[in-house]
Amino acid sequence: MSRTRKHPKRRKPFHPVKTFFKVMLSIVMVFVVLAGGACFAYHKVTGEWPFGGDTIAKDADETSMLDALLGRNMKLNVAVFGVDADGTRTDVAFVVHYDSSQESLSLLSIPRDTRVDVCPDVEQLLGKRYGVMKFNAVHAVGGKEYGPQAAVLQLEDMLGIKIDHYVKVDFNALVEIVDAVGGVEVDVPQDMKWDMSDTGDIKIDLKKGLQTLDGNKALQLVRFRKGYANGDVGRIQVQQLFLKALATKVLSTESIVKNLGDYIKVMYKYVDTDVSLSDALKYANYITKIDMSKMTMETLPGVGQYISGVSYFIHDPAETTEVVDRLFYNVAPVGKTDSDSSNSKDLTIEVSNGGTVAGLAARFTELLKNEGYTVTEPTNYTGEKLGYTRILVKNEGVGQDLVSYFKDARVEVLPNAVGSADIRIVLGTNEQRNCFHPRTQAQDCQV
């Protein structure tokens, strides 16, 4: 994919006649549900999924309908914005990269409070100088007419990539889609309570634990932003966990067929996008080339910081370049080795007691903290009890350095099961009463 950033042409206004086919892109973008409509319609007409031989991957704007029909590889970048009722404030923002040759989706979340210098392209579009503001404010100053365009230009400037399309979704779409599929099972990481009803907003009241969320409760989950130890980043991790669970459920053929009417209604009411009719038909040919098990989710790297009394998220440009190279260009960072990627000390770890000995998770938590790891409060695991200890990670190449602390441990790449931390360790029954030190194998924490 070329790094040359193109100044996008002024977006044409949304036209309702094209709505059914624009469904397609939302599916790829987490609100994946909608795309099923176009894909299903195409399959009903042709009776087949027309995939042929492979070629070198092209960017979306270079991929013709003939390329799509022949199954030639394609790369696509789409910015997704979740907005509230007034359509201007973005509580959720991320960029999705799709690579058909890898059958993979990569998602990079952008914290709403990211501090940005409004780029010249945005100032030219809006005809005004702005200076410094939070990222979600860029969409707001663009208003309903230019908000998505302004946010896309700012993302292109910050990330150094070309964004092919945007999808803007009202949060009410989330409520109706979740209800249409019968709810989504999520392990809520903590009690969530926040009454915003005095300002006309929602009232949040969720209990910690594994549960099936209906549409209203799903909205509460993604809107909650208080009490996370790592601030907005913690909130994003919870959003990513939920969105993947939702995408996995709605992408099933059974779900598409059963709920197609509901999806189309949601599309008409709540989704705005610059995807053209021809593009939507082209992209529909790639729907079956999505493997949700290959979906990766990361957050713009940086830290929270107060500047002049205002809370910002300060992104790290150097680390951002590494993340973009890895997610969008499949390029490993220069100078990084396998041993570097396996070091878990820069990540947050949660230890869950999946065994039979009370207090064992707390003992391992203390041991790992003493070894220099960042470990959250221990928890109890309510799922199936296994003999071996499971080190659950979001990406390959992480967690191997933790194996030696346990009697019988295995690393498993299961992003949907990790939760709000970067790594979740579920202790097995084989651990029983011993904590093993990786160097001495001494019983460091007898219960």
CSV table of C-alpha atoms in Angstrom, one decimal:
chain,number,residue,atom,x,y,z
A,1,MET,CA,0.0,0.0,0.0
A,2,SER,CA,1.4,3.4,-1.0
A,3,ARG,CA,2.0,5.9,1.8
A,4,THR,CA,1.1,8.8,-0.5
A,5,ARG,CA,-1.8,10.6,1.1
A,6,LYS,CA,-4.4,11.8,-1.3
A,7,HIS,CA,-6.6,14.8,-0.5
A,8,PRO,CA,-10.1,13.3,-0.8
A,9,LYS,CA,-12.6,15.0,-3.0
A,10,ARG,CA,-15.6,16.6,-1.3
A,11,ARG,CA,-17.9,13.9,-0.3
A,12,LYS,CA,-21.2,13.6,-2.1
A,13,PRO,CA,-24.3,13.8,0.1
A,14,PHE,CA,-25.8,10.5,1.3
A,15,HIS,CA,-28.5,9.2,-1.0
A,16,PRO,CA,-31.2,6.9,0.4
A,17,VAL,CA,-31.6,4.9,-2.9
A,18,LYS,CA,-28.1,3.5,-2.3
A,19,THR,CA,-28.7,2.6,1.3
A,20,PHE,CA,-29.3,-1.1,0.9
A,21,PHE,CA,-26.0,-1.7,-0.8
A,22,LYS,CA,-24.1,0.6,1.5
A,23,VAL,CA,-25.0,-2.0,4.2
A,24,MET,CA,-21.9,-3.9,3.1
A,25,LEU,CA,-19.2,-1.7,4.5
A,26,SER,CA,-20.7,-1.4,7.9
A,27,ILE,CA,-20.3,-5.2,8.3
A,28,VAL,CA,-16.6,-5.0,7.7
A,29,MET,CA,-16.4,-2.1,10.1
A,30,VAL,CA,-17.8,-3.7,13.2
A,31,PHE,CA,-21.4,-2.8,12.6
A,32,VAL,CA,-20.8,-5.6,10.1
A,33,VAL,CA,-24.3,-6.6,10.3
A,34,LEU,CA,-25.4,-4.3,7.5
A,35,ALA,CA,-23.0,-5.6,4.9
A,36,GLY,CA,-24.7,-9.0,5.1
A,37,GLY,CA,-27.6,-7.5,3.1
A,38,ALA,CA,-25.5,-6.8,0.0
A,39,CYS,CA,-23.6,-10.0,0.3
A,40,PHE,CA,-26.8,-12.1,0.7
A,41,ALA,CA,-28.5,-10.3,-2.2
A,42,TYR,CA,-25.6,-10.9,-4.5
A,43,HIS,CA,-25.5,-14.6,-3.6
A,44,LYS,CA,-29.2,-15.0,-4.2
A,45,VAL,CA,-28.9,-13.5,-7.7
A,46,THR,CA,-25.7,-15.4,-8.8
A,47,GLY,CA,-25.9,-18.5,-6.7
A,48,GLU,CA,-22.2,-18.5,-6.0
A,49,TRP,CA,-19.3,-16.6,-4.4
A,50,PRO,CA,-17.1,-15.6,-7.3
A,51,PHE,CA,-13.5,-16.0,-6.0
A,52,GLY,CA,-10.7,-16.9,-8.3
A,53,GLY,CA,-6.9,-16.7,-8.3
A,54,ASP,CA,-4.7,-14.5,-6.2
A,55,THR,CA,-2.7,-11.4,-7.3
A,56,ILE,CA,-0.7,-8.8,-5.6
A,57,ALA,CA,-3.0,-6.8,-3.3
A,58,LYS,CA,-4.2,-3.5,-4.5
A,59,ASP,CA,-5.6,-0.5,-2.7
A,60,ALA,CA,-9.4,-0.2,-2.7
A,61,ASP,CA,-9.5,2.7,-5.2
A,62,GLU,CA,-7.3,0.7,-7.6
A,63,THR,CA,-9.5,-2.4,-7.4
A,64,SER,CA,-12.1,-2.6,-10.2
A,65,MET,CA,-15.3,-4.6,-10.2
A,66,LEU,CA,-13.6,-7.1,-12.5
A,67,ASP,CA,-10.8,-7.5,-10.0
A,68,ALA,CA,-13.3,-8.2,-7.3
A,69,LEU,CA,-15.2,-10.7,-9.4
A,70,LEU,CA,-11.9,-12.5,-10.1
A,71,GLY,CA,-11.1,-12.5,-6.4
A,72,ARG,CA,-8.0,-10.4,-6.7
A,73,ASN,CA,-6.5,-9.3,-3.5
A,74,MET,CA,-7.5,-5.9,-2.0
A,75,LYS,CA,-6.6,-3.7,0.9
A,76,LEU,CA,-9.1,-1.3,2.4
A,77,ASN,CA,-9.0,1.4,5.2
A,78,VAL,CA,-12.2,2.6,6.7
A,79,ALA,CA,-12.7,5.1,9.5
A,80,VAL,CA,-15.7,4.4,11.8
A,81,PHE,CA,-17.3,7.0,14.1
A,82,GLY,CA,-19.9,6.3,16.7
A,83,VAL,CA,-21.9,9.4,17.4
A,84,ASP,CA,-24.5,10.5,19.9
A,85,ALA,CA,-28.0,11.8,19.1
A,86,ASP,CA,-26.9,15.2,17.8
A,87,GLY,CA,-24.6,13.5,15.3
A,88,THR,CA,-21.5,15.6,16.0
A,89,ARG,CA,-19.7,14.2,19.1
A,90,THR,CA,-17.7,11.1,18.5
A,91,ASP,CA,-17.5,8.8,21.6
A,92,VAL,CA,-16.0,6.0,19.6
A,93,ALA,CA,-13.5,6.3,16.7
A,94,PHE,CA,-11.3,3.7,15.1
A,95,VAL,CA,-9.7,2.8,11.7
A,96,VAL,CA,-10.2,-0.7,10.3
A,97,HIS,CA,-7.7,-2.2,7.8
A,98,TYR,CA,-8.9,-5.1,5.7
A,99,ASP,CA,-6.5,-7.3,3.7
A,100,SER,CA,-8.2,-9.9,1.6
A,101,SER,CA,-5.0,-11.8,1.0
A,102,GLN,CA,-4.7,-12.4,4.8
A,103,GLU,CA,-8.5,-12.6,5.3
A,104,SER,CA,-7.8,-10.4,8.3
A,105,LEU,CA,-9.2,-7.3,9.9
A,106,SER,CA,-7.0,-5.0,12.0
A,107,LEU,CA,-8.6,-2.3,14.2
A,108,LEU,CA,-6.8,0.7,15.6
A,109,SER,CA,-8.8,2.6,18.3
A,110,ILE,CA,-8.3,6.4,18.7
A,111,PRO,CA,-9.0,7.7,22.2
A,112,ARG,CA,-11.5,10.5,22.0
A,113,ASP,CA,-9.3,12.8,24.1
A,114,THR,CA,-6.2,12.5,21.8
A,115,ARG,CA,-4.5,15.9,21.6
A,116,VAL,CA,-4.0,16.9,18.0
A,117,ASP,CA,-2.8,20.0,16.1
A,118,VAL,CA,-5.5,20.5,13.6
A,119,CYS,CA,-3.9,19.8,10.3
A,120,PRO,CA,-3.8,22.2,7.3
A,121,ASP,CA,-6.1,20.1,5.2
A,122,VAL,CA,-8.8,20.3,7.9
A,123,GLU,CA,-8.3,24.1,8.2
A,124,GLN,CA,-8.5,24.4,4.4
A,125,LEU,CA,-11.7,22.4,4.3
A,126,LEU,CA,-13.4,24.4,7.0
A,127,GLY,CA,-11.9,27.8,6.1
A,128,LYS,CA,-10.6,28.5,9.6
A,129,ARG,CA,-7.6,28.2,11.9
A,130,TYR,CA,-8.0,26.0,15.0
A,131,GLY,CA,-4.7,25.1,16.6
A,132,VAL,CA,-4.8,22.4,19.3
A,133,MET,CA,-7.9,20.4,20.4
A,134,LYS,CA,-9.1,16.9,21.2
A,135,PHE,CA,-9.7,14.5,18.4
A,136,ASN,CA,-13.4,14.2,19.0
A,137,ALA,CA,-13.7,18.0,18.7
A,138,VAL,CA,-12.4,17.9,15.1
A,139,HIS,CA,-15.5,16.0,14.1
A,140,ALA,CA,-17.6,18.4,16.1
A,141,VAL,CA,-16.2,21.6,14.5
A,142,GLY,CA,-16.8,20.1,11.1
A,143,GLY,CA,-20.5,19.8,12.0
A,144,LYS,CA,-23.0,17.4,10.4
A,145,GLU,CA,-21.9,18.4,6.9
A,146,TYR,CA,-18.1,18.2,7.2
A,147,GLY,CA,-17.5,16.3,10.5
A,148,PRO,CA,-16.6,12.9,9.0
A,149,GLN,CA,-14.4,14.5,6.3
A,150,ALA,CA,-12.5,16.6,8.8
A,151,ALA,CA,-12.0,13.6,11.1
A,152,VAL,CA,-10.7,11.5,8.2
A,153,LEU,CA,-8.2,14.2,7.1
A,154,GLN,CA,-7.0,14.5,10.7
A,155,LEU,CA,-6.5,10.7,11.0
A,156,GLU,CA,-4.7,10.6,7.7
A,157,ASP,CA,-2.3,13.3,8.9
A,158,MET,CA,-1.7,11.6,12.3
A,159,LEU,CA,-1.3,8.1,11.1
A,160,GLY,CA,0.3,8.6,7.7
A,161,ILE,CA,-2.2,6.4,5.8
A,162,LYS,CA,-4.8,6.9,3.2
A,163,ILE,CA,-8.4,6.3,4.4
A,164,ASP,CA,-10.7,5.0,1.7
A,165,HIS,CA,-14.1,5.6,3.3
A,166,TYR,CA,-15.9,6.5,6.5
A,167,VAL,CA,-18.9,5.1,8.3
A,168,LYS,CA,-20.7,7.2,10.8
A,169,VAL,CA,-23.2,5.3,13.1
A,170,ASP,CA,-25.6,6.6,15.6
A,171,PHE,CA,-25.4,4.7,18.9
A,172,ASN,CA,-29.1,3.8,18.5
A,173,ALA,CA,-28.0,1.5,15.7
A,174,LEU,CA,-26.1,-0.5,18.3
A,175,VAL,CA,-29.1,-0.9,20.5
A,176,GLU,CA,-31.3,-2.2,17.7
A,177,ILE,CA,-28.7,-4.5,16.1
A,178,VAL,CA,-27.9,-6.1,19.5
A,179,ASP,CA,-31.6,-6.7,20.2
A,180,ALA,CA,-32.1,-8.1,16.6
A,181,VAL,CA,-29.5,-10.8,17.2
A,182,GLY,CA,-30.8,-11.7,20.6
A,183,GLY,CA,-28.1,-10.0,22.7
A,184,VAL,CA,-24.4,-10.5,23.0
A,185,GLU,CA,-22.5,-12.4,25.7
A,186,VAL,CA,-19.8,-10.3,27.4
A,187,ASP,CA,-17.7,-10.6,30.5
A,188,VAL,CA,-18.2,-7.2,32.1
A,189,PRO,CA,-14.9,-6.4,33.8
A,190,GLN,CA,-16.3,-4.3,36.7
A,191,ASP,CA,-19.5,-2.8,38.2
A,192,MET,CA,-20.5,0.2,36.2
A,193,LYS,CA,-22.8,2.9,37.6
A,194,TRP,CA,-23.3,6.4,36.3
A,195,ASP,CA,-26.5,8.4,36.1
A,196,MET,CA,-26.4,10.9,33.3
A,197,SER,CA,-30.2,11.2,33.0
A,198,ASP,CA,-30.2,14.7,34.4
A,199,THR,CA,-28.6,15.9,31.2
A,200,GLY,CA,-30.9,13.9,29.0
A,201,ASP,CA,-28.4,11.1,28.5
A,202,ILE,CA,-28.5,7.4,29.6
A,203,LYS,CA,-28.4,5.9,33.0
A,204,ILE,CA,-25.7,3.2,33.4
A,205,ASP,CA,-26.1,0.4,35.9
A,206,LEU,CA,-24.2,-2.8,35.1
A,207,LYS,CA,-22.9,-5.6,37.3
A,208,LYS,CA,-19.6,-7.3,36.9
A,209,GLY,CA,-19.4,-10.7,35.4
A,210,LEU,CA,-20.3,-12.9,32.3
A,211,GLN,CA,-23.7,-12.0,31.0
A,212,THR,CA,-25.8,-11.6,27.9
A,213,LEU,CA,-26.3,-7.9,27.2
A,214,ASP,CA,-29.4,-6.6,25.4
A,215,GLY,CA,-29.2,-3.4,23.3
A,216,ASN,CA,-29.7,-1.0,26.1
A,217,LYS,CA,-27.1,-2.6,28.3
A,218,ALA,CA,-24.7,-2.9,25.4
A,219,LEU,CA,-25.0,0.8,25.0
A,220,GLN,CA,-24.3,1.3,28.7
A,221,LEU,CA,-21.1,-0.8,28.4
A,222,VAL,CA,-19.6,1.2,25.5
A,223,ARG,CA,-20.6,4.6,26.9
A,224,PHE,CA,-19.2,4.0,30.4
A,225,ARG,CA,-15.9,5.8,31.0
A,226,LYS,CA,-15.4,6.1,34.7
A,227,GLY,CA,-13.3,4.0,37.1
A,228,TYR,CA,-10.9,2.5,34.7
A,229,ALA,CA,-7.4,2.3,36.1
A,230,ASN,CA,-5.9,3.3,32.8
A,231,GLY,CA,-8.5,5.9,31.9
A,232,ASP,CA,-9.8,6.1,28.3
A,233,VAL,CA,-7.5,3.2,27.2
A,234,GLY,CA,-9.4,0.9,29.6
A,235,ARG,CA,-12.7,2.0,28.1
A,236,ILE,CA,-11.4,1.3,24.6
A,237,GLN,CA,-10.3,-2.2,25.5
A,238,VAL,CA,-13.8,-3.0,26.8
A,239,GLN,CA,-15.3,-1.5,23.6
A,240,GLN,CA,-13.0,-3.7,21.5
A,241,LEU,CA,-13.9,-6.8,23.4
A,242,PHE,CA,-17.6,-6.1,23.0
A,243,LEU,CA,-17.4,-5.2,19.3
A,244,LYS,CA,-15.6,-8.3,18.4
A,245,ALA,CA,-18.2,-10.4,20.2
A,246,LEU,CA,-20.9,-8.6,18.3
A,247,ALA,CA,-19.1,-8.9,14.9
A,248,THR,CA,-18.6,-12.6,15.4
A,249,LYS,CA,-22.3,-13.2,16.1
A,250,VAL,CA,-23.8,-11.0,13.3
A,251,LEU,CA,-21.4,-12.4,10.6
A,252,SER,CA,-23.0,-15.8,10.8
A,253,THR,CA,-25.0,-16.7,7.7
A,254,GLU,CA,-28.0,-17.7,10.0
A,255,SER,CA,-27.9,-14.3,11.6
A,256,ILE,CA,-27.8,-12.5,8.3
A,257,VAL,CA,-30.7,-14.4,6.8
A,258,LYS,CA,-32.9,-14.2,10.0
A,259,ASN,CA,-32.3,-10.5,10.7
A,260,LEU,CA,-31.9,-9.0,7.3
A,261,GLY,CA,-35.0,-6.9,7.5
A,262,ASP,CA,-34.0,-5.4,10.8
A,263,TYR,CA,-30.5,-4.6,9.5
A,264,ILE,CA,-31.9,-2.7,6.5
A,265,LYS,CA,-34.2,-0.7,8.8
A,266,VAL,CA,-31.2,0.2,11.0
A,267,MET,CA,-29.2,1.2,8.0
A,268,TYR,CA,-31.9,3.6,6.7
A,269,LYS,CA,-32.3,5.2,10.2
A,270,TYR,CA,-28.8,5.4,11.7
A,271,VAL,CA,-25.9,4.9,9.3
A,272,ASP,CA,-24.2,7.6,7.1
A,273,THR,CA,-21.3,6.7,4.8
A,274,ASP,CA,-19.5,7.9,1.7
A,275,VAL,CA,-19.5,4.4,0.1
A,276,SER,CA,-20.9,4.5,-3.4
A,277,LEU,CA,-23.2,2.0,-4.9
A,278,SER,CA,-20.5,0.6,-7.2
A,279,ASP,CA,-18.0,0.4,-4.3
A,280,ALA,CA,-20.5,-1.4,-2.1
A,281,LEU,CA,-21.2,-4.0,-4.8
A,282,LYS,CA,-17.5,-4.5,-5.3
A,283,TYR,CA,-16.7,-5.0,-1.6
A,284,ALA,CA,-19.6,-7.4,-1.2
A,285,ASN,CA,-17.5,-10.0,-3.1
A,286,TYR,CA,-15.0,-10.0,-0.2
A,287,ILE,CA,-17.4,-10.7,2.7
A,288,THR,CA,-16.7,-14.4,2.8
A,289,LYS,CA,-13.0,-13.6,2.9
A,290,ILE,CA,-13.1,-12.4,6.5
A,291,ASP,CA,-11.8,-14.7,9.3
A,292,MET,CA,-12.9,-13.2,12.6
A,293,SER,CA,-10.2,-15.3,14.4
A,294,LYS,CA,-7.6,-13.2,12.6
A,295,MET,CA,-9.1,-9.9,13.8
A,296,THR,CA,-6.6,-7.9,15.9
A,297,MET,CA,-7.4,-4.8,17.9
A,298,GLU,CA,-5.0,-2.2,19.2
A,299,THR,CA,-5.1,1.3,20.7
A,300,LEU,CA,-3.2,4.4,19.6
A,301,PRO,CA,-0.1,4.3,21.9
A,302,GLY,CA,0.4,7.1,24.4
A,303,VAL,CA,-0.4,8.3,27.9
A,304,GLY,CA,-3.0,10.4,29.7
A,305,GLN,CA,-1.8,13.9,30.8
A,306,TYR,CA,-3.3,17.1,32.1
A,307,ILE,CA,-2.2,20.3,30.2
A,308,SER,CA,-3.4,23.6,31.6
A,309,GLY,CA,-6.1,21.8,33.6
A,310,VAL,CA,-7.4,19.9,30.6
A,311,SER,CA,-7.2,16.1,30.4
A,312,TYR,CA,-5.7,14.9,27.1
A,313,PHE,CA,-4.4,11.6,25.7
A,314,ILE,CA,-0.9,12.3,24.3
A,315,HIS,CA,-0.1,9.9,21.5
A,316,ASP,CA,3.5,8.7,21.0
A,317,PRO,CA,4.5,9.4,17.3
A,318,ALA,CA,7.4,6.9,17.2
A,319,GLU,CA,5.3,4.1,18.7
A,320,THR,CA,2.4,5.1,16.5
A,321,THR,CA,4.6,4.6,13.4
A,322,GLU,CA,5.5,1.1,14.6
A,323,VAL,CA,1.8,0.2,15.2
A,324,VAL,CA,0.8,1.5,11.8
A,325,ASP,CA,3.6,-0.3,10.1
A,326,ARG,CA,2.5,-3.6,11.8
A,327,LEU,CA,-1.3,-3.3,11.4
A,328,PHE,CA,-1.6,-1.5,8.0
A,329,TYR,CA,1.6,-2.6,6.2
A,330,ASN,CA,2.5,-5.9,7.9
A,331,VAL,CA,6.0,-4.6,8.5
A,332,ALA,CA,7.8,-5.6,11.7
A,333,PRO,CA,9.5,-2.7,13.6
A,334,VAL,CA,13.2,-2.2,12.8
A,335,GLY,CA,15.4,-3.7,15.5
A,336,LYS,CA,12.6,-5.7,17.2
A,337,THR,CA,13.3,-9.3,17.9
A,338,ASP,CA,11.1,-12.2,18.9
A,339,SER,CA,12.4,-11.9,22.5
A,340,ASP,CA,11.4,-8.3,22.5
A,341,SER,CA,7.8,-9.0,21.5
A,342,SER,CA,7.6,-11.8,24.1
A,343,ASN,CA,8.4,-9.4,27.0
A,344,SER,CA,5.2,-8.9,28.8
A,345,LYS,CA,6.4,-6.4,31.4
A,346,ASP,CA,5.1,-3.5,29.3
A,347,LEU,CA,1.6,-5.0,29.3
A,348,THR,CA,-1.2,-5.2,31.9
A,349,ILE,CA,-1.9,-8.7,33.3
A,350,GLU,CA,-4.9,-10.0,35.2
A,351,VAL,CA,-4.6,-13.3,37.2
A,352,SER,CA,-7.9,-15.2,37.5
A,353,ASN,CA,-8.3,-18.2,39.9
A,354,GLY,CA,-9.6,-21.1,37.8
A,355,GLY,CA,-8.4,-23.7,40.2
A,356,THR,CA,-9.6,-25.0,43.6
A,357,VAL,CA,-7.3,-23.2,46.1
A,358,ALA,CA,-8.6,-20.0,47.5
A,359,GLY,CA,-6.2,-17.1,47.4
A,360,LEU,CA,-3.9,-18.6,44.8
A,361,ALA,CA,-4.6,-15.8,42.3
A,362,ALA,CA,-3.5,-13.2,44.9
A,363,ARG,CA,-0.3,-15.1,45.5
A,364,PHE,CA,0.6,-15.2,41.9
A,365,THR,CA,-0.4,-11.6,41.5
A,366,GLU,CA,2.1,-10.7,44.2
A,367,LEU,CA,4.8,-12.8,42.7
A,368,LEU,CA,4.5,-11.3,39.3
A,369,LYS,CA,4.4,-7.8,40.7
A,370,ASN,CA,7.7,-8.5,42.6
A,371,GLU,CA,9.2,-9.7,39.3
A,372,GLY,CA,8.4,-6.3,37.7
A,373,TYR,CA,5.1,-7.1,35.9
A,374,THR,CA,2.1,-4.7,35.8
A,375,VAL,CA,-0.7,-6.8,37.4
A,376,THR,CA,-4.2,-5.7,38.2
A,377,GLU,CA,-6.3,-7.0,41.1
A,378,PRO,CA,-6.8,-10.8,41.1
A,379,THR,CA,-10.2,-12.2,40.1
A,380,ASN,CA,-12.1,-15.5,40.1
A,381,TYR,CA,-12.7,-17.4,36.9
A,382,THR,CA,-16.3,-18.7,36.5
A,383,GLY,CA,-15.8,-20.7,33.3
A,384,GLU,CA,-14.7,-24.3,32.8
A,385,LYS,CA,-11.9,-25.5,35.1
A,386,LEU,CA,-8.9,-27.0,33.3
A,387,GLY,CA,-5.8,-28.7,34.6
A,388,TYR,CA,-3.3,-26.5,32.9
A,389,THR,CA,-2.9,-22.7,33.3
A,390,ARG,CA,-4.0,-20.7,30.3
A,391,ILE,CA,-2.1,-17.5,29.4
A,392,LEU,CA,-4.6,-15.7,27.2
A,393,VAL,CA,-3.2,-13.1,24.9
A,394,LYS,CA,-4.5,-10.9,22.1
A,395,ASN,CA,-1.6,-11.3,19.6
A,396,GLU,CA,0.9,-13.9,18.8
A,397,GLY,CA,4.5,-13.5,20.2
A,398,VAL,CA,3.3,-12.3,23.6
A,399,GLY,CA,3.2,-14.1,27.0
A,400,GLN,CA,5.9,-16.8,26.5
A,401,ASP,CA,8.0,-15.2,29.3
A,402,LEU,CA,5.2,-16.0,31.7
A,403,VAL,CA,5.1,-19.7,31.1
A,404,SER,CA,8.0,-20.6,33.4
A,405,TYR,CA,6.2,-19.1,36.5
A,406,PHE,CA,3.7,-22.0,36.4
A,407,LYS,CA,3.8,-25.7,36.8
A,408,ASP,CA,1.8,-26.4,33.7
A,409,ALA,CA,1.0,-23.4,31.4
A,410,ARG,CA,0.2,-22.7,27.8
A,411,VAL,CA,-0.1,-19.5,25.8
A,412,GLU,CA,-3.4,-19.2,23.8
A,413,VAL,CA,-4.2,-16.4,21.4
A,414,LEU,CA,-7.8,-15.6,22.3
A,415,PRO,CA,-8.5,-11.9,22.0
A,416,ASN,CA,-12.1,-12.2,22.9
A,417,ALA,CA,-11.4,-13.9,26.2
A,418,VAL,CA,-8.7,-11.6,27.5
A,419,GLY,CA,-10.9,-8.9,28.9
A,420,SER,CA,-9.8,-5.3,29.8
A,421,ALA,CA,-6.2,-6.2,30.5
A,422,ASP,CA,-3.6,-7.1,27.8
A,423,ILE,CA,-3.0,-10.6,29.2
A,424,ARG,CA,-5.3,-12.8,31.3
A,425,ILE,CA,-3.9,-15.7,33.2
A,426,VAL,CA,-6.4,-18.3,34.2
A,427,LEU,CA,-4.9,-20.6,36.8
A,428,GLY,CA,-5.5,-24.3,36.3
A,429,THR,CA,-6.2,-27.0,38.9
A,430,ASN,CA,-2.6,-28.4,38.4
A,431,GLU,CA,-1.2,-25.3,40.1
A,432,GLN,CA,-2.7,-26.4,43.4
A,433,ARG,CA,-0.6,-24.9,46.2
A,434,ASN,CA,2.7,-24.0,44.5
A,435,CYS,CA,4.0,-20.8,42.8
A,436,PHE,CA,7.1,-21.7,40.9
A,437,HIS,CA,9.9,-19.1,40.4
A,438,PRO,CA,11.2,-19.3,36.8
A,439,ARG,CA,14.9,-19.4,37.8
A,440,THR,CA,15.0,-21.4,41.0
A,441,GLN,CA,11.8,-23.5,40.7
A,442,ALA,CA,11.4,-22.9,44.4
A,443,GLN,CA,7.9,-22.9,45.9
A,444,ASP,CA,7.8,-19.1,46.3
A,445,CYS,CA,4.2,-18.8,47.5
A,446,GLN,CA,2.8,-21.7,49.6
A,447,VAL,CA,-0.8,-21.3,50.5
